[in-house]
GROMACS .gro file of C-alpha atoms in nm:
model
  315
    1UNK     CA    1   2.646  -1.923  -0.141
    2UNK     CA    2   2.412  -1.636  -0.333
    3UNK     CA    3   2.067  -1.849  -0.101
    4UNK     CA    4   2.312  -1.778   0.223
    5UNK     CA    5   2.375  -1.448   0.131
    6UNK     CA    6   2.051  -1.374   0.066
    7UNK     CA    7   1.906  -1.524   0.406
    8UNK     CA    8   2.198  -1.304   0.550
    9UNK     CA    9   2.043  -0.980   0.407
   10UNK     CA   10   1.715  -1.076   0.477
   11UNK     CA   11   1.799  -1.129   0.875
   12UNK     CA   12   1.961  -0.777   0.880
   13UNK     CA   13   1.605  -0.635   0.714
   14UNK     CA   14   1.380  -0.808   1.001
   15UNK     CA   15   1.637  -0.635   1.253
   16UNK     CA   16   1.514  -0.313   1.407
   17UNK     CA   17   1.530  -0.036   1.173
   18UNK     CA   18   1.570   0.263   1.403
   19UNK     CA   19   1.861   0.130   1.558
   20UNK     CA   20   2.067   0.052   1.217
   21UNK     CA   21   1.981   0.426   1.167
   22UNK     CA   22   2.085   0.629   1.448
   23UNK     CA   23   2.423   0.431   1.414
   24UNK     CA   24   2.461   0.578   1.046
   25UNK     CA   25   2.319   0.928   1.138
   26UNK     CA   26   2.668   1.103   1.117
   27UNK     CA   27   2.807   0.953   0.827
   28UNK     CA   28   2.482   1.021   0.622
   29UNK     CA   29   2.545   1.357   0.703
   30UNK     CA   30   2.872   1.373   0.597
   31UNK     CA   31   2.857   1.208   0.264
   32UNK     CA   32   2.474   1.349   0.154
   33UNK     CA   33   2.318   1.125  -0.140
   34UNK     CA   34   2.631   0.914  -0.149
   35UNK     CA   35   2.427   0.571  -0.083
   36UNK     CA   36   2.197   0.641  -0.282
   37UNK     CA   37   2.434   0.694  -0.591
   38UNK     CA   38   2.574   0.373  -0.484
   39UNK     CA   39   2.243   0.194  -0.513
   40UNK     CA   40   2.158   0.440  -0.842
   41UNK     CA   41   2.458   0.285  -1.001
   42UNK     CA   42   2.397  -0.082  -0.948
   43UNK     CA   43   2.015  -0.047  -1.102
   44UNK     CA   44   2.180  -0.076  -1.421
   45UNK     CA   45   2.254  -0.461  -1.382
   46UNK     CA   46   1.929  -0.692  -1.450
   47UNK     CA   47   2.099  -0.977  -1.257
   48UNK     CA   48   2.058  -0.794  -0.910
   49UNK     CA   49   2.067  -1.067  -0.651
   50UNK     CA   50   1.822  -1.093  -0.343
   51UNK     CA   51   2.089  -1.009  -0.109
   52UNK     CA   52   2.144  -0.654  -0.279
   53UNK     CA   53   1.791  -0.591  -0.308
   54UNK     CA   54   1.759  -0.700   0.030
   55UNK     CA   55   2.057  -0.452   0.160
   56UNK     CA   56   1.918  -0.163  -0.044
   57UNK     CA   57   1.558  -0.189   0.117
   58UNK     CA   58   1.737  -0.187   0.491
   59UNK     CA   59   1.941   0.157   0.359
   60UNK     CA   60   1.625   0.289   0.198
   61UNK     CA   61   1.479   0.220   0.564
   62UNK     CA   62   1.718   0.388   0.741
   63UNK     CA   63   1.683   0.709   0.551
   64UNK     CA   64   1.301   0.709   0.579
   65UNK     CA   65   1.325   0.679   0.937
   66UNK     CA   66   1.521   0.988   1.022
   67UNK     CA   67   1.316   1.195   0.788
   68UNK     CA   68   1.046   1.438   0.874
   69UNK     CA   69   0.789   1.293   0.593
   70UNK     CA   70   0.748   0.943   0.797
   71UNK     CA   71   0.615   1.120   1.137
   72UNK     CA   72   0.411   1.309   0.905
   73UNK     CA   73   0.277   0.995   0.781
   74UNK     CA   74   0.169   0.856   1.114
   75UNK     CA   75  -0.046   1.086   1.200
   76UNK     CA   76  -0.248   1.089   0.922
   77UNK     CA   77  -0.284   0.749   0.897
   78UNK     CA   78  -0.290   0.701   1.249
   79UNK     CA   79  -0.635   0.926   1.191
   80UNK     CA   80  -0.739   0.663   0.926
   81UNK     CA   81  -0.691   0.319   1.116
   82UNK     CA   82  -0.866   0.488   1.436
   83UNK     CA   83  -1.181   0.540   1.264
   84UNK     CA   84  -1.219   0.162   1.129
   85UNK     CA   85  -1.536  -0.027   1.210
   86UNK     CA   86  -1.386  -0.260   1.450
   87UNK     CA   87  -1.679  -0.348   1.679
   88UNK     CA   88  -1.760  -0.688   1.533
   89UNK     CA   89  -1.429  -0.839   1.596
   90UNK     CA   90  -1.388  -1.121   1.816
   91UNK     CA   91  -1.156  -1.066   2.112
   92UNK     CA   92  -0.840  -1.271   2.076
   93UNK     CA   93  -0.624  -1.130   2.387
   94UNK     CA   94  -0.333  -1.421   2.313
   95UNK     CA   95  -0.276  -1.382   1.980
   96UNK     CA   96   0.101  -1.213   1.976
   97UNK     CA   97   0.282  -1.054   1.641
   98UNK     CA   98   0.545  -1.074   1.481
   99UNK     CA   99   0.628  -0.721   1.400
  100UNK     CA  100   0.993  -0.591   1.392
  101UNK     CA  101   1.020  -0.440   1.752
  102UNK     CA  102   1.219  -0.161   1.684
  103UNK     CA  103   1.236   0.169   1.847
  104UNK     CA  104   0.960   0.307   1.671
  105UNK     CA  105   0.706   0.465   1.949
  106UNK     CA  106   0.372   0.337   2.016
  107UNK     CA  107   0.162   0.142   1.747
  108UNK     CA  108  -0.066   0.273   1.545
  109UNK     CA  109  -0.302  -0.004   1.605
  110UNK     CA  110  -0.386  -0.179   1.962
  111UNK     CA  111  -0.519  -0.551   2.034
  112UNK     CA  112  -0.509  -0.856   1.878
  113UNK     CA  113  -0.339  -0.779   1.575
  114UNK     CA  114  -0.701  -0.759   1.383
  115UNK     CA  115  -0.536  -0.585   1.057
  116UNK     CA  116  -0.494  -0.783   0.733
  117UNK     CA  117  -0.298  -0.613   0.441
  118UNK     CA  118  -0.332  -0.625   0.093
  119UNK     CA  119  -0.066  -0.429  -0.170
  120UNK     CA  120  -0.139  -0.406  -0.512
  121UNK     CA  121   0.101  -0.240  -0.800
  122UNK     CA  122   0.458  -0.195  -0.603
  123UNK     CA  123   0.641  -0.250  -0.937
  124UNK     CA  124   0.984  -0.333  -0.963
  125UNK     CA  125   1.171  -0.197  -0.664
  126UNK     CA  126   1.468  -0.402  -0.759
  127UNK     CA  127   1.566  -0.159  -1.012
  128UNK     CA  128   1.302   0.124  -0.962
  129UNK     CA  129   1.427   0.354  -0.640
  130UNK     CA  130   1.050   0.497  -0.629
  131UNK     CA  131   0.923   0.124  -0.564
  132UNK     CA  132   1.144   0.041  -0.352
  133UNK     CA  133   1.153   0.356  -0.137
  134UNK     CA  134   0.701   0.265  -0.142
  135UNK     CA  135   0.786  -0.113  -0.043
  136UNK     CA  136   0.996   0.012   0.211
  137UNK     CA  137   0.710   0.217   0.386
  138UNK     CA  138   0.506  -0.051   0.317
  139UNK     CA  139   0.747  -0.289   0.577
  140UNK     CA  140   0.758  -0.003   0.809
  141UNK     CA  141   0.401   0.072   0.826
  142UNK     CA  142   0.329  -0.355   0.897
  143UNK     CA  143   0.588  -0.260   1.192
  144UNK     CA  144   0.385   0.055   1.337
  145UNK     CA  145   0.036  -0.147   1.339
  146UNK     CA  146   0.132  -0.477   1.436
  147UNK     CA  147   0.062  -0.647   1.158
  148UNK     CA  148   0.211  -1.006   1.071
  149UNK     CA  149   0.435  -0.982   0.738
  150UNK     CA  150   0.259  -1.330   0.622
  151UNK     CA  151  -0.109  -1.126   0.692
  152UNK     CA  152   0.010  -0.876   0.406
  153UNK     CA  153  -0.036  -0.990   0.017
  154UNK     CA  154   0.154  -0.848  -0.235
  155UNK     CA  155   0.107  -0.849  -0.593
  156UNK     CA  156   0.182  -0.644  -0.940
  157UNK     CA  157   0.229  -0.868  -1.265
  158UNK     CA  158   0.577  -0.751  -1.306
  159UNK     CA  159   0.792  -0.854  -1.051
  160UNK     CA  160   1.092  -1.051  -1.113
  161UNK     CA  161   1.161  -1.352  -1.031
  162UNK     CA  162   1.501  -1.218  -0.841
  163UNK     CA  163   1.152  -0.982  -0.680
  164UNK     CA  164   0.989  -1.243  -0.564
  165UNK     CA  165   1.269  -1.426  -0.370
  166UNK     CA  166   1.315  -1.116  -0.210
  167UNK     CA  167   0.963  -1.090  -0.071
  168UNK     CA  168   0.897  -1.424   0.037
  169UNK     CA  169   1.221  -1.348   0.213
  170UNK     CA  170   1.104  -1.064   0.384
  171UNK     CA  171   0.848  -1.307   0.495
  172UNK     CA  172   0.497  -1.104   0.276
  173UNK     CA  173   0.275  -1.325   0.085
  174UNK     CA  174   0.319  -1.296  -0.259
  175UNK     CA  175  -0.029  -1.384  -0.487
  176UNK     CA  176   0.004  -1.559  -0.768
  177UNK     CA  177  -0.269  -1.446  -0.994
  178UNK     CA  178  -0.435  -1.119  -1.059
  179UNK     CA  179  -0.742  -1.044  -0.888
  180UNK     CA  180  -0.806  -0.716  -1.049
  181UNK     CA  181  -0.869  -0.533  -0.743
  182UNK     CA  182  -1.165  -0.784  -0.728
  183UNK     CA  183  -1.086  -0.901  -0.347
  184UNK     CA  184  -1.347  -0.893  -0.077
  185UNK     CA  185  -1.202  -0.815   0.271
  186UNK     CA  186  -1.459  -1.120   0.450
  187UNK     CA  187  -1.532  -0.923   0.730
  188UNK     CA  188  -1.141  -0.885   0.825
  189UNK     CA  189  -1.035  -0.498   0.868
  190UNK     CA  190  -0.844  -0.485   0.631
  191UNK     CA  191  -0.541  -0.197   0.493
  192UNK     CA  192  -0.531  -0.148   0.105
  193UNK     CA  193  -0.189  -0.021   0.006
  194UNK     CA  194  -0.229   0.080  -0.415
  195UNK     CA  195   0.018   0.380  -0.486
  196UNK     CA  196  -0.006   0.530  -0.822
  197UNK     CA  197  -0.262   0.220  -0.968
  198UNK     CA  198  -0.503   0.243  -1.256
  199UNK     CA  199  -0.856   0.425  -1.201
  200UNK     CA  200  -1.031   0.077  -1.254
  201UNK     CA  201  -0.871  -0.102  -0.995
  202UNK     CA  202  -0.985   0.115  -0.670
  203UNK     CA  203  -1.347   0.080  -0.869
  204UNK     CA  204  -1.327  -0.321  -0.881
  205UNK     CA  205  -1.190  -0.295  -0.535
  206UNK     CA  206  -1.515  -0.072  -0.392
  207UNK     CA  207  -1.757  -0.309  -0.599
  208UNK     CA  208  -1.609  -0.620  -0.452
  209UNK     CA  209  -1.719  -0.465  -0.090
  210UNK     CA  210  -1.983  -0.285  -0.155
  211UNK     CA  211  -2.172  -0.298   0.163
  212UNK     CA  212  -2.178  -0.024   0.458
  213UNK     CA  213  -2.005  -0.325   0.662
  214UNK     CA  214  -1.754  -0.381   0.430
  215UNK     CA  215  -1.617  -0.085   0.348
  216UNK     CA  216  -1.617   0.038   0.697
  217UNK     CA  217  -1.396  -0.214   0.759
  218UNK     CA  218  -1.153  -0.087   0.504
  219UNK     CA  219  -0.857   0.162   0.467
  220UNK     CA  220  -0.710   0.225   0.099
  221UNK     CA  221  -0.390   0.398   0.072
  222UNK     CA  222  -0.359   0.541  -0.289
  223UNK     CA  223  -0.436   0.800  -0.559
  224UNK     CA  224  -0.636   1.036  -0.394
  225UNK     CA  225  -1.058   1.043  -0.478
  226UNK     CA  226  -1.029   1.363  -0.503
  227UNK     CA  227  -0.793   1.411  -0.728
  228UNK     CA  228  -0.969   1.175  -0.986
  229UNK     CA  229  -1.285   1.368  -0.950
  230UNK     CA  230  -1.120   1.695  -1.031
  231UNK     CA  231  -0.917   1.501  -1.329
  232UNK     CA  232  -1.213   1.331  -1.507
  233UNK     CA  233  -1.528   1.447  -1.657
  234UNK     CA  234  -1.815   1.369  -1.425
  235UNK     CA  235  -1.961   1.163  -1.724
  236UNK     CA  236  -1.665   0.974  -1.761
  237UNK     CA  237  -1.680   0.930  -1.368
  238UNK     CA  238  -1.986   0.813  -1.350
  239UNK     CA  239  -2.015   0.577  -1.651
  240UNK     CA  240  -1.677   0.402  -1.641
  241UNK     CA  241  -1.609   0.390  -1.283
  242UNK     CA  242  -1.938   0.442  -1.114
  243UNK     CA  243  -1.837   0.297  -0.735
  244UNK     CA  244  -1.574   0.607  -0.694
  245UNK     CA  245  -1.846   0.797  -0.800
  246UNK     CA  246  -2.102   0.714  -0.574
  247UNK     CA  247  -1.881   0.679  -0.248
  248UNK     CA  248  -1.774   1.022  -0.272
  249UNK     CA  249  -2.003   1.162  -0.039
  250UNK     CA  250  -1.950   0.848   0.184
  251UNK     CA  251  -1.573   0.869   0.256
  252UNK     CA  252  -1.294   1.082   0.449
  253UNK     CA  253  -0.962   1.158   0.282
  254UNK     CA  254  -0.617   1.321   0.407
  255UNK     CA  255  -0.349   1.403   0.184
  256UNK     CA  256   0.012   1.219   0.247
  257UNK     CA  257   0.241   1.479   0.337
  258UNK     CA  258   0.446   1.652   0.058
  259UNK     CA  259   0.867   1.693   0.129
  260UNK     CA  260   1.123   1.758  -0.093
  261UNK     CA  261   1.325   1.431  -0.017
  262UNK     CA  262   0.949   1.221  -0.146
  263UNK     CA  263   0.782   1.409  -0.352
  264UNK     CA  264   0.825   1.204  -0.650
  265UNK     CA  265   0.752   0.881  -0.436
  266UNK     CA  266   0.429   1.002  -0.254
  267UNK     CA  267   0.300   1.254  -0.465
  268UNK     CA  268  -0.081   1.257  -0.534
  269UNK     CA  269  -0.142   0.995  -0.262
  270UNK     CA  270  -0.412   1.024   0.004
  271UNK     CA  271  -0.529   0.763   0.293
  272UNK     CA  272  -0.902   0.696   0.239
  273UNK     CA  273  -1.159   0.555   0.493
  274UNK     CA  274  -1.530   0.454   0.476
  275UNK     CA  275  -1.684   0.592   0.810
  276UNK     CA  276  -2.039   0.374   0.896
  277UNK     CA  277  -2.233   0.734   0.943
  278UNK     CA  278  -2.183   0.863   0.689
  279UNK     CA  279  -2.226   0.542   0.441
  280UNK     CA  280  -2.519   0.530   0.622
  281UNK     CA  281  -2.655   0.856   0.538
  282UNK     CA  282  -2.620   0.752   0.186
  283UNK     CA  283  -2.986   0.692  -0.029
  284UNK     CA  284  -3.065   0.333  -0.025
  285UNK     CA  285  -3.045   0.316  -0.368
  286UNK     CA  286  -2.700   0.386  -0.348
  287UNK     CA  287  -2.656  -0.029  -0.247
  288UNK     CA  288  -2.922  -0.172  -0.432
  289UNK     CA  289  -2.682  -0.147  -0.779
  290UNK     CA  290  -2.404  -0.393  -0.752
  291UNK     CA  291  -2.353  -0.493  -1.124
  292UNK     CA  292  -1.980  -0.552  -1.178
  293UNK     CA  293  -1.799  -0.376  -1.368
  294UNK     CA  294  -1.695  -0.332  -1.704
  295UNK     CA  295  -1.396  -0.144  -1.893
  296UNK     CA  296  -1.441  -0.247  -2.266
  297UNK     CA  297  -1.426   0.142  -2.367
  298UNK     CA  298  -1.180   0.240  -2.094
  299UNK     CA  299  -0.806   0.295  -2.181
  300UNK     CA  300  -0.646   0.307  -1.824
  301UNK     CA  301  -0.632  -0.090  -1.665
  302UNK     CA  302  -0.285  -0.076  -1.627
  303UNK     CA  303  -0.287  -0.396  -1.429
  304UNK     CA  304  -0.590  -0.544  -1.552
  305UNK     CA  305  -0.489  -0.575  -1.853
  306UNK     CA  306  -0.141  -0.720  -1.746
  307UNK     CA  307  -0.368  -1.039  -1.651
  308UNK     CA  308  -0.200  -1.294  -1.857
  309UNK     CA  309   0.102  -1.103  -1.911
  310UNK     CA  310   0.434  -1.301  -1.855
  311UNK     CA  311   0.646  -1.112  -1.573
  312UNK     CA  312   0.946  -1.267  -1.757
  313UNK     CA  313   0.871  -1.174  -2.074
  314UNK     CA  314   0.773  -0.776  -1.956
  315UNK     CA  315   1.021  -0.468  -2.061
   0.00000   0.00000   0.00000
């Protein structure tokens, strides 16, 4: 009964989000915040079943759908994904998607679904309503740009296992082991989605492509560059995560959009892209240094050091 129910929830997530919400427009506006309460109140039980999570993902859509941050959010990354390197790709006219075709407006991205995915750090939006409400843009963003749910990995070293159902449910590719950032995008555009991750893991993620044709090829979605500059001492920078360092004159970055309703979900969060121009105007030195990287007298892994952490066995 609990798998059925589950495969039940999941089939009313993979429905089109915009129409669930313009059906529940009026009583959202009567009863303000009384949903969420609802889905505030049954956080507290560790048991949560898929099919909950499941239905409190499809509410959390609903709501980000009718508010003003998520068009805010496709135009900046809309600015992003149009600057990607895509010239090298081979033309595949018949490949189709399987995106949610909801009543969302134009995609973001045109073609042959070329976009890969990769989402590190979600935490646990069973029982977390920031999570969730990030996982939840995550699905919606797959939607805008076309890109297959099984094209998109997923990974953070403490999901649950109840977590985990969920996802492969909603169809995403859940890793197994932690790369550490370490993943090279093999010449596949590819959209890195890290909200609120450690300081090493966007480093391990530049090293692993650190090429003017890789990163060109790359979008990350996360804590903003900028941000970290202004937060760190340059000689902290520069020793323990030398790759941020030395892209910053080689990459564009626009701030997410700040409202009241997200603040708390998307603050401090920028869309970052790699432009070939200007990574070419780099000094050639710049490339010529590809020594991996090493943390020994760094504090702030986060998920690093979660590497042979038990999920189960996490607080």
């Amino acid at each position: 009964m609990a798998a059925a129910a589950a495969a039940a929830a999941a089939a009313a997530v993979l429905e089109p989000w915009r129409a669930a919400a313009r059906r529940k427009r009026r009583s959202a506006a009567r009863r303000p915040g009384q949903r969420e309460a609802a889905a505030r109140g049954a956080e507290g039980d560790p048991e949560a079943d898929s099919a909950a999570v499941l239905r409190r993902i499809r509410e959390a859509g609903e709501d980000l759908l009718l508010s003003d941050f998520w068009s805010s959010a496709l135009g900046t990354l809309s600015e992003a994904l149009g600057n990607l390197h895509l010239d090298s790709l081979p033309h595949e006219p018949d490949v189709a998607c399987d995106y949610i075709p909801g009543e969302t407006g134009e995609t973001l991205v045109t073609g042959a679904c070329p976009l890969k995915c990769v989402c590190y750090g979600i935490g646990n939006f069973a029982t977390c309503v920031i999570a969730r409400n990030q996982l939840t843009f995550l699905l919606l963003f797959l939607e805008k740009c076309q890109v297959r749910r099984s094209h998109c990995c997923v990974y953070d070293p403490l999901f649950s296992q109840v977590e985990i159902a969920v996802l492969n449910a909603l169809g995403v590719t859940v890793l197994g082991e932690n790369e550490e950032g370490k993943r090279s995008i093999c010449d596949e555009p590819t959209i890195f989605y890290m909200l609120h991750c450690g300081t090493a893991l966007y480093n391990n993620l530049l090293w692993s492509n650190w090429s003017v044709d890789a990163l060109s090829k790359m979008v990350i979605i996360g804590n903003s560059f900028r941000g970290l500059e202004e937060r760190l001492l340059t000689r902290i920078l520069q020793k323990n995560y030398s790759y941020i360092a030395k892209i910053s004159q080689g990459l564009e970055e626009l701030e997410f959009p700040q409202t009241s309703q997200y603040v708390d979900i998307f603050n401090d969060i920028s869309v970052h892209w790699f432009p070939v121009q200007k990574l070419k105007q780099l000094p050639v030195d710049t490339w010529a240094f590809q020594e991996e990287p090493d943390y020994q007298d760094c504090e702030d892994l986060e998920i690093i050091r979660n590497k042979t952490e038990d999920p189960s066995a996490t607080d």
